[in-house]
Amino acid sequence: MIKSSSLRTILLSPRGGISAIVLLAVMICAVFAPLIAPYAYDIQSLRDANLNPSWKNWMGTDEFGRDLLSRMIYGARTSLSVALTAISISVAIGMSLGATAAYFGGAFDRLVTAVVDLTWSFPEILIALILIAIIGPGLNSTMIAISIAYLAQFTRLTRVQIMALKNETYVEATRSLGAGHAHIILRHLLPNALTPVIVAGMLATGDAIILEATLGFFGLGAQPPTPSWGAMMSSGTAQIFIAPWIIIFPGLAIAITVIAINLFGDAVIDVLDIRRQLRDS
Amino acid sequence: MALLSVTDLSVFIGRLKPLDGISFDIGKGEIVGMVGESGSGKSLTAMSVMGLLPLIGGKMTSGSIRFDGIDLATLPEPHYRALRGRRIALISQNPMTSLDPIIRIGAQIDQVSILHLGLSDAAARARSIDIMQQLRIPEAATVHGNYPHQLSGGMKQRVVIAMALAADPELMIADEPTTALDVTIQAQIIQIVVDLVRERGLSLLLITHDMGVVAQACDKVVVLYAGRVAETNGIDAIFGEPQHPYTRELIRCIPRHDQLRGSLTGIPGAVPSVMDYPSGCRFHPRCADALDICAGAIPALEQKAAGFAACHAAINAAGKVSAHG
């Protein structure tokens, strides 16, 4: 697990520190959007459409005259909440599935492995698109689609770890002292398997932001007028020659956020030396 | 009446039969040593008593294991789980790997009494520290908050023993509790366990391959060879007049201070593999006293003097001077 001393090492390294500051800024925007945004995200003013960035509208306005900076700040809220919720659900279900499959084995394990391997062989975007085609577009379905798209990864990672851990002597020792299955899985197996899964989850959050933006770009994610970085880029494509800032700023936001998440994840991996663990599994 | 009574226990793993008709008793407050070379079935006997055979794909095919009147062979798993750790506890072989590396020492001991005795966290902690002090763990309260990697091997083994003692079991099974430790602390750990067991009037099955340890600690000895009981007898009789040639060989292998340099020997040959046990008496290919009958007929475990031995030659060898004498 991540100790406070390791956390300090992460934050004091150049990568870890800078990426942490960027992520913190994005998170503050997401959480306190109504307080930070200079305007509401949905006030239209067709007279002020496609304005250049200025002191009044720092990032200019979009084709409906809405303040782009305000929409960016609210967009951070959409992107982060969708990505984080989806990955949390995915990690929770993936760990439970992987752990029970590995621990009990047998037919259940073979079924889980077969389904997981099947979904593993498709790119995440394809799985997400198929699911959204079935359950319909919207923020909630984006969340569900993303969480299922990444399920295979966490199930596999957990399963492999539990497979190795369940033969450890301390598991047998605990059992010979009268512990039941639930106690062994929850108190001994999962805590020992947690670290690599957490890091994989952190890195997957970056991918999930891109996936959310992609779905938003296709118009399958957040529905107007709710701002999301992907949907904003999509509407910006039409104005790319007259108001390029409409597509550039959300694109930059996505890129910077995802790069920051990955750098932070790398810093954590280096400090905890779990690259080896991830590779072994 | 015996606390634990194992009768004619046979175990199959797949088509192999690593245990073949094991019988022995452990009385209340008795310390019974179980000796034999590696692969003779000592640990498997312990697993059978703990009901952990399914873990390694083993199956009990005949015989019975009775603990305080309870038939363990047919005991449903939930009842067995309540028994494990509570009334029968296992001290496992390797303390280095027997502790969960990411859970504090104290929490690992506490969980046993919380689970079995329903103690509160605070009561469990006080109890654990008390047991740790009895096991002569210095600064028990500090160690209670440590992680396993902060302790030496000897300390870890004491912690493992503390876990076994935490719910006040009646029978403890110590499966080679000192093999992973430095020679210098082996005797110390054995002494602590034996003292505690005597003090509390517990029964102990001490599995070891060290006859020296047996001589020092046990009331009674069961000698296993290749999945069968070779001989069982009281401690004085085993060392005074061993009946089975294998027992004599084991005793001969104890190093002595007056031994001539270079005269330390082992038993010639090796324990046969479970995949191809010899016919008749399984010890006959390595036995100096083997008779013609030994290769053909399986010797029954028969009453010899005060104990039991499974040896055709034992009758003829009755008056023979033992190597120990």
Coordinates of C-alpha atoms in Angstrom, one line a residue:
Chain A
M1 CA 0.0 0.0 0.0
I2 CA 1.0 3.6 -0.5
K3 CA 2.7 4.9 2.7
S4 CA 2.9 8.6 3.5
S5 CA 6.7 8.5 3.0
S6 CA 6.2 7.1 -0.5
L7 CA 3.6 9.8 -1.2
R8 CA 6.1 12.5 -0.3
T9 CA 8.7 10.9 -2.7
I10 CA 6.1 10.9 -5.4
L11 CA 5.1 14.5 -4.9
L12 CA 8.7 15.8 -4.6
S13 CA 9.8 14.2 -7.9
P14 CA 9.4 16.6 -10.8
R15 CA 7.0 14.5 -12.8
G16 CA 4.9 13.5 -9.8
G17 CA 4.8 17.1 -8.4
I18 CA 3.8 18.8 -11.7
S19 CA 1.3 16.2 -12.7
A20 CA -0.2 16.3 -9.2
I21 CA -0.6 20.1 -9.5
V22 CA -2.3 19.8 -12.9
L23 CA -4.6 17.1 -11.7
L24 CA -5.5 19.0 -8.5
A25 CA -6.3 22.1 -10.7
V26 CA -8.6 20.0 -12.9
M27 CA -10.3 18.4 -9.9
I28 CA -10.8 21.8 -8.3
C29 CA -12.5 23.0 -11.5
A30 CA -14.7 19.9 -11.6
V31 CA -15.7 20.1 -7.9
F32 CA -16.2 23.9 -7.6
A33 CA -17.4 24.5 -11.2
P34 CA -20.3 26.8 -10.3
L35 CA -18.0 29.0 -8.1
I36 CA -15.2 29.2 -10.5
A37 CA -16.9 29.6 -13.9
P38 CA -17.5 33.2 -14.8
Y39 CA -20.7 32.5 -16.6
A40 CA -23.4 29.8 -16.7
Y41 CA -22.5 27.1 -19.2
D42 CA -25.8 27.3 -21.1
I43 CA -26.5 31.0 -21.5
Q44 CA -26.7 31.6 -25.2
S45 CA -26.1 34.9 -26.9
L46 CA -26.2 34.5 -30.7
R47 CA -24.9 38.1 -31.1
D48 CA -21.7 37.1 -29.4
A49 CA -21.2 33.8 -31.4
N50 CA -17.6 32.8 -32.2
L51 CA -15.9 35.6 -30.5
N52 CA -12.1 35.7 -30.2
P53 CA -10.5 35.1 -26.8
S54 CA -10.6 38.4 -25.0
W55 CA -10.6 39.8 -21.4
K56 CA -14.3 39.3 -21.2
N57 CA -14.3 35.7 -22.6
W58 CA -10.8 34.4 -21.9
M59 CA -11.2 31.4 -24.2
G60 CA -13.7 33.1 -26.6
T61 CA -17.2 31.9 -27.2
D62 CA -18.8 29.0 -29.2
E63 CA -21.2 29.1 -32.1
F64 CA -24.1 29.9 -29.7
G65 CA -22.3 32.7 -28.0
R66 CA -21.7 30.6 -24.8
D67 CA -18.6 31.4 -22.8
L68 CA -16.0 28.7 -23.7
L69 CA -14.0 28.9 -20.4
S70 CA -17.2 28.3 -18.4
R71 CA -18.1 25.3 -20.6
M72 CA -14.5 24.0 -20.2
I73 CA -14.7 24.2 -16.4
Y74 CA -18.1 22.4 -16.4
G75 CA -16.7 20.0 -19.0
A76 CA -14.0 19.0 -16.5
R77 CA -16.8 18.0 -14.2
T78 CA -18.4 15.7 -16.8
S79 CA -15.2 14.1 -18.0
L80 CA -13.8 13.4 -14.5
S81 CA -17.0 12.2 -12.9
V82 CA -17.8 9.9 -15.8
A83 CA -14.2 8.5 -16.0
L84 CA -13.8 8.1 -12.2
T85 CA -17.2 6.6 -11.6
A86 CA -16.8 4.2 -14.6
I87 CA -13.4 3.0 -13.5
S88 CA -14.4 2.6 -9.8
I89 CA -17.3 0.5 -10.9
S90 CA -15.1 -1.5 -13.2
V91 CA -12.4 -2.0 -10.5
A92 CA -15.0 -3.1 -7.9
I93 CA -16.8 -5.6 -10.2
G94 CA -13.5 -6.7 -11.8
M95 CA -11.9 -7.4 -8.5
S96 CA -14.9 -9.3 -7.1
L97 CA -15.2 -11.4 -10.3
G98 CA -11.5 -12.1 -10.6
A99 CA -11.1 -12.9 -6.9
T100 CA -14.1 -15.3 -6.7
A101 CA -13.2 -16.9 -10.0
A102 CA -9.6 -17.5 -9.0
Y103 CA -10.4 -18.6 -5.4
F104 CA -13.2 -21.0 -6.1
G105 CA -12.0 -22.2 -9.6
G106 CA -14.0 -24.8 -11.4
A107 CA -16.8 -24.1 -13.9
F108 CA -17.3 -20.5 -12.6
D109 CA -13.7 -19.7 -13.2
R110 CA -13.8 -21.2 -16.8
L111 CA -16.9 -19.2 -17.6
V112 CA -15.5 -15.9 -16.3
T113 CA -12.2 -16.5 -18.1
A114 CA -13.9 -17.3 -21.3
V115 CA -16.1 -14.2 -21.3
V116 CA -13.3 -12.0 -20.2
D117 CA -10.9 -13.3 -22.9
L118 CA -13.7 -12.7 -25.4
T119 CA -14.2 -9.1 -24.5
W120 CA -10.4 -8.6 -24.0
S121 CA -9.9 -9.4 -27.7
F122 CA -11.9 -6.3 -28.8
P123 CA -10.7 -2.7 -28.5
E124 CA -12.5 -0.9 -25.6
I125 CA -14.0 1.7 -28.0
L126 CA -15.8 -1.1 -30.0
I127 CA -17.2 -2.7 -26.8
A128 CA -18.4 0.8 -25.6
L129 CA -20.0 1.5 -29.0
I130 CA -21.8 -1.8 -29.1
L131 CA -23.1 -1.3 -25.5
I132 CA -24.3 2.3 -26.2
A133 CA -26.0 1.1 -29.4
I134 CA -27.9 -1.3 -27.1
I135 CA -28.7 0.9 -24.1
G136 CA -28.9 4.2 -25.9
P137 CA -26.8 7.4 -25.6
G138 CA -26.4 9.6 -22.5
L139 CA -24.1 10.1 -19.6
N140 CA -25.3 7.1 -17.6
S141 CA -25.0 4.7 -20.4
T142 CA -21.5 6.2 -21.2
M143 CA -20.5 5.3 -17.6
I144 CA -21.9 1.8 -17.9
A145 CA -20.3 1.3 -21.3
I146 CA -16.9 2.5 -20.1
S147 CA -17.0 0.4 -16.9
I148 CA -17.8 -2.8 -18.9
A149 CA -15.2 -2.0 -21.6
Y150 CA -12.5 -2.0 -18.9
L151 CA -13.8 -4.9 -16.9
A152 CA -11.7 -7.5 -18.6
Q153 CA -8.5 -5.8 -17.6
F154 CA -9.2 -5.6 -13.9
T155 CA -10.7 -9.1 -13.8
R156 CA -7.7 -10.6 -15.4
L157 CA -5.2 -8.7 -13.3
T158 CA -7.0 -9.6 -10.0
R159 CA -7.5 -13.2 -11.1
V160 CA -3.8 -13.8 -11.9
Q161 CA -2.8 -12.3 -8.6
I162 CA -5.2 -14.2 -6.5
M163 CA -4.2 -17.4 -8.3
A164 CA -0.7 -16.9 -7.0
L165 CA -1.7 -15.6 -3.6
K166 CA -4.1 -18.4 -2.7
N167 CA -1.3 -20.9 -2.5
E168 CA 0.7 -18.9 -0.1
T169 CA 1.4 -20.6 3.2
Y170 CA -0.3 -17.8 5.2
V171 CA -3.6 -18.5 3.5
E172 CA -3.4 -22.2 4.5
A173 CA -2.3 -21.1 8.0
T174 CA -5.3 -18.8 8.3
R175 CA -7.5 -21.6 7.1
S176 CA -6.1 -24.0 9.6
L177 CA -6.9 -21.5 12.3
G178 CA -10.6 -21.7 11.3
A179 CA -11.0 -18.8 8.9
G180 CA -13.8 -19.0 6.3
H181 CA -13.8 -18.2 2.6
A182 CA -15.1 -14.6 3.0
H183 CA -12.5 -13.8 5.7
I184 CA -9.6 -15.2 3.6
I185 CA -10.7 -13.4 0.4
L186 CA -11.5 -10.0 2.0
R187 CA -8.8 -9.8 4.7
H188 CA -5.9 -11.6 3.2
L189 CA -6.2 -12.1 -0.6
L190 CA -7.7 -8.8 -1.9
P191 CA -5.5 -6.5 0.3
N192 CA -2.4 -8.2 -1.1
A193 CA -3.6 -8.0 -4.7
L194 CA -4.7 -4.3 -4.3
T195 CA -1.7 -2.3 -5.3
P196 CA -1.2 -3.3 -8.9
V197 CA -5.0 -3.1 -9.5
I198 CA -5.1 0.5 -8.1
V199 CA -2.3 1.6 -10.3
A200 CA -3.8 -0.1 -13.4
G201 CA -7.1 1.6 -12.4
M202 CA -5.3 5.0 -12.3
L203 CA -3.8 4.5 -15.7
A204 CA -7.1 3.3 -17.1
T205 CA -8.7 6.5 -15.8
G206 CA -6.7 8.4 -18.4
D207 CA -7.8 6.1 -21.1
A208 CA -11.4 6.4 -19.9
I209 CA -11.3 10.2 -20.2
I210 CA -10.2 9.7 -23.9
L211 CA -13.0 7.1 -24.4
E212 CA -15.5 9.4 -22.8
A213 CA -14.4 12.2 -25.1
T214 CA -14.5 10.0 -28.1
L215 CA -18.1 8.9 -27.3
G216 CA -18.9 12.6 -26.7
F217 CA -17.4 13.5 -30.0
F218 CA -19.7 11.0 -31.7
G219 CA -22.6 12.6 -29.8
L220 CA -23.2 9.4 -27.8
G221 CA -22.1 10.8 -24.4
A222 CA -23.4 13.9 -22.6
Q223 CA -26.4 15.4 -24.4
P224 CA -26.6 19.1 -25.1
P225 CA -26.5 21.5 -23.4
T226 CA -24.4 19.6 -20.8
P227 CA -20.8 20.4 -21.7
S228 CA -18.2 17.6 -22.2
W229 CA -14.8 18.1 -23.7
G230 CA -15.4 15.5 -26.4
A231 CA -18.8 17.0 -27.5
M232 CA -17.3 20.5 -27.5
M233 CA -14.6 19.4 -29.9
S234 CA -17.2 17.8 -32.1
S235 CA -19.1 21.0 -32.4
G236 CA -15.8 22.9 -32.9
T237 CA -15.0 20.9 -36.1
A238 CA -17.5 23.0 -38.0
Q239 CA -15.9 26.2 -36.9
I240 CA -12.3 25.1 -37.2
F241 CA -11.4 27.7 -39.8
I242 CA -13.4 30.7 -38.3
A243 CA -13.0 29.9 -34.6
P244 CA -10.3 27.3 -34.1
W245 CA -10.2 28.0 -30.3
I246 CA -13.5 26.1 -29.9
I247 CA -11.7 22.8 -30.8
I248 CA -8.2 23.6 -29.6
F249 CA -9.0 24.4 -25.9
P250 CA -11.0 21.2 -25.1
G251 CA -8.4 19.2 -27.1
L252 CA -5.6 20.7 -25.0
A253 CA -7.6 20.0 -21.8
I254 CA -8.0 16.4 -22.7
A255 CA -4.4 16.0 -23.7
I256 CA -3.0 17.7 -20.6
T257 CA -5.3 15.9 -18.2
V258 CA -4.5 12.5 -19.6
I259 CA -0.7 13.2 -19.8
A260 CA -0.8 14.3 -16.2
I261 CA -2.7 11.1 -15.1
N262 CA -0.2 9.0 -16.9
L263 CA 2.8 10.8 -15.5
F264 CA 1.4 10.6 -12.0
G265 CA 0.8 6.9 -12.5
D266 CA 4.4 6.4 -13.7
A267 CA 5.7 8.2 -10.6
V268 CA 3.6 5.9 -8.4
I269 CA 4.8 2.8 -10.2
D270 CA 8.5 3.9 -9.9
V271 CA 8.2 4.5 -6.2
L272 CA 6.3 1.3 -5.4
D273 CA 8.4 -0.7 -7.9
I274 CA 5.4 -2.5 -9.1
R275 CA 6.2 -2.4 -12.8
R276 CA 7.7 -5.8 -12.2
Q277 CA 4.5 -7.1 -10.6
L278 CA 2.4 -5.8 -13.5
R279 CA 4.7 -7.4 -16.0
D280 CA 4.7 -10.7 -14.2
S281 CA 1.0 -10.9 -14.3
Chain B
M1 CA -9.9 -42.0 26.8
A2 CA -7.7 -40.7 24.1
L3 CA -8.3 -37.1 23.0
L4 CA -7.4 -37.8 19.4
S5 CA -7.7 -41.3 18.0
V6 CA -6.6 -42.1 14.5
T7 CA -7.4 -45.6 13.3
D8 CA -6.4 -47.3 10.1
L9 CA -6.2 -44.0 8.2
S10 CA -5.6 -44.3 4.5
V11 CA -5.4 -41.4 2.1
F12 CA -5.4 -41.3 -1.7
I13 CA -4.2 -38.5 -3.8
G14 CA -5.3 -39.4 -7.3
R15 CA -4.3 -43.0 -7.7
L16 CA -1.4 -42.8 -5.3
K17 CA -1.8 -43.9 -1.7
P18 CA 0.7 -41.9 0.4
L19 CA -0.9 -43.0 3.7
D20 CA -1.7 -46.6 4.3
G21 CA -3.4 -47.6 7.5
I22 CA -2.0 -45.1 10.0
S23 CA -3.1 -45.6 13.6
F24 CA -2.1 -43.8 16.8
D25 CA -3.6 -42.2 19.9
I26 CA -2.9 -38.9 21.7
G27 CA -4.1 -38.8 25.3
K28 CA -5.1 -35.7 27.1
G29 CA -2.0 -33.7 28.1
E30 CA 0.3 -36.0 26.2
I31 CA 3.1 -35.0 23.9
V32 CA 3.4 -37.4 21.0
G33 CA 6.3 -37.2 18.6
M34 CA 5.9 -38.2 15.0
V35 CA 9.1 -39.0 13.3
G36 CA 10.2 -40.3 9.9
E37 CA 12.2 -39.1 6.9
S38 CA 10.8 -36.6 4.4
G39 CA 8.0 -38.2 2.4
S40 CA 7.0 -40.6 5.0
G41 CA 3.6 -39.0 5.4
K42 CA 4.0 -36.9 8.6
S43 CA 2.6 -33.7 7.2
L44 CA -0.1 -35.5 5.3
T45 CA -1.2 -37.0 8.6
A46 CA -1.4 -33.5 10.1
M47 CA -3.4 -32.3 7.1
S48 CA -5.8 -35.2 7.5
V49 CA -6.5 -34.4 11.1
M50 CA -7.0 -30.7 10.2
G51 CA -9.4 -31.7 7.5
L52 CA -7.4 -29.8 4.9
L53 CA -6.9 -32.8 2.5
P54 CA -9.3 -31.4 -0.2
L55 CA -6.9 -28.4 -0.6
I56 CA -4.2 -30.7 -2.0
G57 CA -6.7 -33.0 -3.8
G58 CA -6.4 -35.7 -1.2
K59 CA -9.2 -38.1 -0.1
M60 CA -9.6 -40.2 3.0
T61 CA -10.7 -43.6 1.8
S62 CA -10.7 -45.6 5.0
G63 CA -10.3 -45.5 8.7
S64 CA -11.5 -42.9 11.2
I65 CA -10.2 -39.9 13.0
R66 CA -12.0 -39.2 16.3
F67 CA -11.4 -36.1 18.3
D68 CA -13.0 -36.0 21.7
G69 CA -15.8 -38.3 20.5
I70 CA -16.3 -36.3 17.3
D71 CA -15.9 -38.2 14.0
L72 CA -13.8 -35.8 12.0
A73 CA -14.0 -37.9 8.8
T74 CA -17.7 -37.1 8.4
L75 CA -17.7 -33.7 10.0
P76 CA -19.4 -31.1 7.8
E77 CA -17.1 -28.2 6.7
P78 CA -18.8 -25.4 8.7
H79 CA -18.5 -27.4 11.9
Y80 CA -14.9 -28.3 11.0
R81 CA -14.2 -24.6 10.5
A82 CA -15.4 -23.9 14.0
L83 CA -13.1 -26.6 15.4
R84 CA -10.0 -25.5 13.5
G85 CA -8.1 -22.9 15.6
R86 CA -10.6 -23.2 18.4
R87 CA -10.0 -26.8 19.6
I88 CA -7.3 -28.1 17.2
A89 CA -4.6 -25.7 16.1
L90 CA -1.8 -26.1 13.6
I91 CA 1.6 -24.6 13.9
S92 CA 2.9 -24.6 10.3
Q93 CA 6.3 -25.4 9.0
N94 CA 7.6 -22.2 7.7
P95 CA 7.2 -19.0 9.8
M96 CA 8.7 -16.9 7.0
T97 CA 5.6 -17.5 4.8
S98 CA 3.0 -18.2 7.4
L99 CA 2.3 -14.6 8.2
D100 CA 0.4 -12.2 5.9
P101 CA 3.1 -9.6 4.9
I102 CA 0.8 -6.6 4.8
I103 CA -1.1 -7.1 8.1
R104 CA 0.3 -6.1 11.4
I105 CA 1.5 -9.0 13.7
G106 CA -1.0 -8.1 16.4
A107 CA -4.0 -8.0 14.1
Q108 CA -3.1 -11.5 12.8
I109 CA -3.1 -12.9 16.4
D110 CA -6.1 -10.9 17.4
Q111 CA -8.3 -12.2 14.6
V112 CA -8.1 -15.7 15.9
S113 CA -9.6 -14.9 19.3
I114 CA -12.0 -12.4 17.8
L115 CA -13.3 -15.1 15.4
H116 CA -13.4 -18.0 17.8
L117 CA -14.0 -16.5 21.3
G118 CA -16.0 -13.4 20.1
L119 CA -13.7 -11.0 22.0
S120 CA -13.8 -7.3 21.4
D121 CA -10.8 -5.7 19.7
A122 CA -9.4 -4.4 23.0
A123 CA -9.8 -7.7 24.8
A124 CA -8.3 -9.6 21.9
R125 CA -5.3 -7.2 21.9
A126 CA -4.7 -7.6 25.6
R127 CA -5.0 -11.4 25.3
S128 CA -2.6 -11.5 22.3
I129 CA 0.0 -9.4 24.2
D130 CA -0.3 -11.7 27.2
I131 CA 0.3 -14.8 25.0
M132 CA 3.2 -13.1 23.3
Q133 CA 4.8 -12.4 26.7
Q134 CA 4.3 -16.0 27.7
L135 CA 6.2 -16.9 24.5
R136 CA 8.9 -14.6 25.7
I137 CA 8.6 -12.1 22.9
P138 CA 10.4 -9.0 24.2
E139 CA 8.4 -5.7 24.1
A140 CA 5.3 -7.6 23.1
A141 CA 3.2 -4.4 23.0
T142 CA 5.5 -2.9 20.4
V143 CA 5.8 -6.1 18.4
H144 CA 2.0 -6.2 18.4
G145 CA 2.1 -3.2 16.1
N146 CA 4.9 -4.4 13.8
Y147 CA 4.8 -5.9 10.4
P148 CA 6.1 -9.5 9.8
H149 CA 9.2 -8.2 7.8
Q150 CA 10.4 -6.3 10.9
L151 CA 10.8 -9.6 12.9
S152 CA 13.5 -12.3 12.9
G153 CA 12.7 -15.9 12.0
G154 CA 12.6 -17.0 15.6
M155 CA 10.2 -14.1 16.5
K156 CA 8.0 -14.9 13.6
Q157 CA 7.8 -18.5 14.7
R158 CA 6.7 -17.4 18.2
V159 CA 4.1 -15.2 16.6
V160 CA 2.8 -18.2 14.6
I161 CA 2.7 -20.2 17.8
A162 CA 0.9 -17.3 19.5
M163 CA -1.7 -17.5 16.7
A164 CA -2.2 -21.2 17.4
L165 CA -2.6 -20.6 21.1
A166 CA -4.9 -17.6 20.8
A167 CA -8.2 -19.4 21.1
D168 CA -7.0 -21.9 23.8
P169 CA -7.0 -25.1 21.7
E170 CA -7.0 -28.5 23.4
L171 CA -4.8 -30.2 20.8
M172 CA -1.9 -28.5 18.9
I173 CA -0.2 -30.0 15.9
A174 CA 3.3 -28.6 15.3
D175 CA 4.5 -29.6 11.9
E176 CA 8.3 -29.4 12.0
P177 CA 8.1 -26.0 13.8
T178 CA 11.8 -25.4 13.8
T179 CA 13.0 -26.6 10.4
A180 CA 13.2 -23.1 9.0
L181 CA 15.1 -21.7 11.9
D182 CA 18.7 -21.4 13.0
V183 CA 20.0 -24.3 15.0
T184 CA 20.7 -22.0 17.9
I185 CA 17.1 -21.1 18.5
Q186 CA 15.5 -24.4 17.5
A187 CA 15.9 -26.0 21.0
Q188 CA 14.7 -22.7 22.6
I189 CA 11.5 -22.6 20.5
I190 CA 10.8 -26.3 21.2
Q191 CA 11.4 -25.7 24.9
I192 CA 9.0 -22.8 25.0
V193 CA 6.2 -24.8 23.2
V194 CA 6.7 -27.8 25.4
D195 CA 6.7 -25.7 28.6
L196 CA 3.5 -24.0 27.5
V197 CA 1.8 -27.2 26.5
R198 CA 2.7 -28.8 29.9
E199 CA 1.7 -25.8 31.8
R200 CA -1.7 -25.6 30.2
G201 CA -2.3 -29.4 30.1
L202 CA -2.7 -29.4 26.3
S203 CA -2.0 -32.3 24.0
L204 CA 0.7 -31.9 21.3
L205 CA 1.5 -33.8 18.2
L206 CA 5.1 -32.8 17.4
I207 CA 6.0 -33.7 13.9
T208 CA 9.8 -33.7 13.3
H209 CA 12.5 -35.7 11.7
D210 CA 14.9 -35.0 14.6
M211 CA 15.1 -37.9 17.1
G212 CA 17.0 -35.6 19.4
V213 CA 14.0 -33.3 19.7
V214 CA 11.8 -36.3 20.3
A215 CA 14.0 -37.6 23.1
Q216 CA 14.0 -34.2 24.8
A217 CA 10.3 -33.4 24.6
C218 CA 7.9 -36.3 24.0
D219 CA 6.0 -38.9 26.1
K220 CA 5.3 -41.2 23.2
V221 CA 6.7 -41.7 19.7
V222 CA 5.1 -42.8 16.4
V223 CA 7.6 -43.8 13.8
L224 CA 6.3 -43.5 10.2
Y225 CA 8.0 -45.0 7.2
A226 CA 6.7 -44.7 3.7
G227 CA 3.1 -44.0 4.7
R228 CA 2.8 -46.7 7.3
V229 CA 3.4 -46.8 11.1
A230 CA 6.7 -48.7 11.7
E231 CA 6.6 -48.6 15.4
T232 CA 4.9 -46.8 18.2
N233 CA 5.9 -46.8 21.9
G234 CA 6.6 -44.8 25.0
I235 CA 9.7 -42.6 24.9
D236 CA 11.8 -44.7 27.2
A237 CA 11.0 -48.0 25.4
I238 CA 11.6 -46.5 22.0
F239 CA 15.1 -45.4 23.0
G240 CA 15.8 -48.3 25.4
E241 CA 14.7 -51.2 23.3
P242 CA 13.6 -50.1 19.8
Q243 CA 11.8 -53.0 18.0
H244 CA 11.8 -51.9 14.4
P245 CA 15.2 -51.8 12.5
Y246 CA 14.1 -48.4 11.1
T247 CA 13.8 -47.0 14.6
R248 CA 17.2 -48.3 15.5
E249 CA 18.6 -46.6 12.4
L250 CA 17.0 -43.3 13.2
I251 CA 18.4 -43.4 16.7
R252 CA 21.8 -44.3 15.4
C253 CA 21.7 -41.1 13.3
I254 CA 21.5 -38.8 16.3
P255 CA 25.0 -37.2 16.5
R256 CA 26.7 -37.7 19.9
H257 CA 29.6 -35.7 21.4
D258 CA 31.7 -38.8 22.0
Q259 CA 31.4 -39.9 18.4
L260 CA 34.6 -40.5 16.4
R261 CA 35.4 -37.9 13.8
G262 CA 33.9 -38.9 10.4
S263 CA 31.8 -41.6 11.9
L264 CA 28.5 -39.8 11.4
T265 CA 26.4 -41.8 9.1
G266 CA 22.9 -41.8 7.5
I267 CA 20.6 -44.7 6.6
P268 CA 21.8 -46.2 3.3
G269 CA 19.4 -45.8 0.4
A270 CA 16.5 -43.4 0.2
V271 CA 12.8 -43.3 1.1
P272 CA 11.0 -45.0 -1.7
S273 CA 8.7 -42.8 -3.9
V274 CA 5.0 -43.1 -3.3
M275 CA 4.7 -44.0 -7.0
D276 CA 6.6 -47.2 -6.6
Y277 CA 6.6 -48.6 -3.0
P278 CA 8.4 -52.0 -2.6
S279 CA 6.3 -55.0 -1.9
G280 CA 5.9 -56.5 1.6
C281 CA 7.6 -54.4 4.2
R282 CA 8.4 -51.1 2.6
F283 CA 11.7 -50.8 4.6
H284 CA 13.1 -54.2 3.5
P285 CA 15.4 -53.0 0.7
R286 CA 17.2 -50.8 3.2
C287 CA 17.0 -53.1 6.2
A288 CA 20.0 -54.9 7.5
D289 CA 17.9 -57.5 9.3
A290 CA 15.6 -58.3 6.3
L291 CA 14.3 -61.9 6.2
D292 CA 13.0 -63.7 3.1
I293 CA 9.4 -63.1 4.2
C294 CA 9.9 -59.3 4.3
A295 CA 9.7 -58.8 0.5
G296 CA 6.6 -60.8 0.3
A297 CA 4.2 -60.2 3.2
I298 CA 3.2 -56.9 4.7
P299 CA 4.0 -57.0 8.4
A300 CA 1.1 -56.2 10.6
L301 CA 1.4 -53.6 13.5
E302 CA 1.6 -56.0 16.4
Q303 CA 2.0 -55.6 20.1
K304 CA 5.7 -55.9 20.9
A305 CA 6.8 -55.3 24.5
A306 CA 5.0 -52.1 25.7
G307 CA 4.3 -50.8 22.2
F308 CA 3.5 -51.8 18.7
A309 CA 5.8 -52.6 15.8
A310 CA 5.3 -53.7 12.2
C311 CA 8.3 -55.9 11.6
H312 CA 8.7 -59.6 10.8
A313 CA 12.2 -59.6 12.2
A314 CA 11.3 -57.9 15.4
I315 CA 10.4 -61.3 17.0
N316 CA 13.8 -62.7 16.3
A317 CA 15.6 -59.5 17.1
A318 CA 14.0 -59.2 20.6
G319 CA 17.2 -59.7 22.5
K320 CA 19.4 -57.7 20.3
V321 CA 21.4 -54.9 21.8
S322 CA 20.3 -51.5 20.5
A323 CA 22.6 -49.1 18.8
H324 CA 21.8 -46.5 21.4
G325 CA 22.8 -48.5 24.4

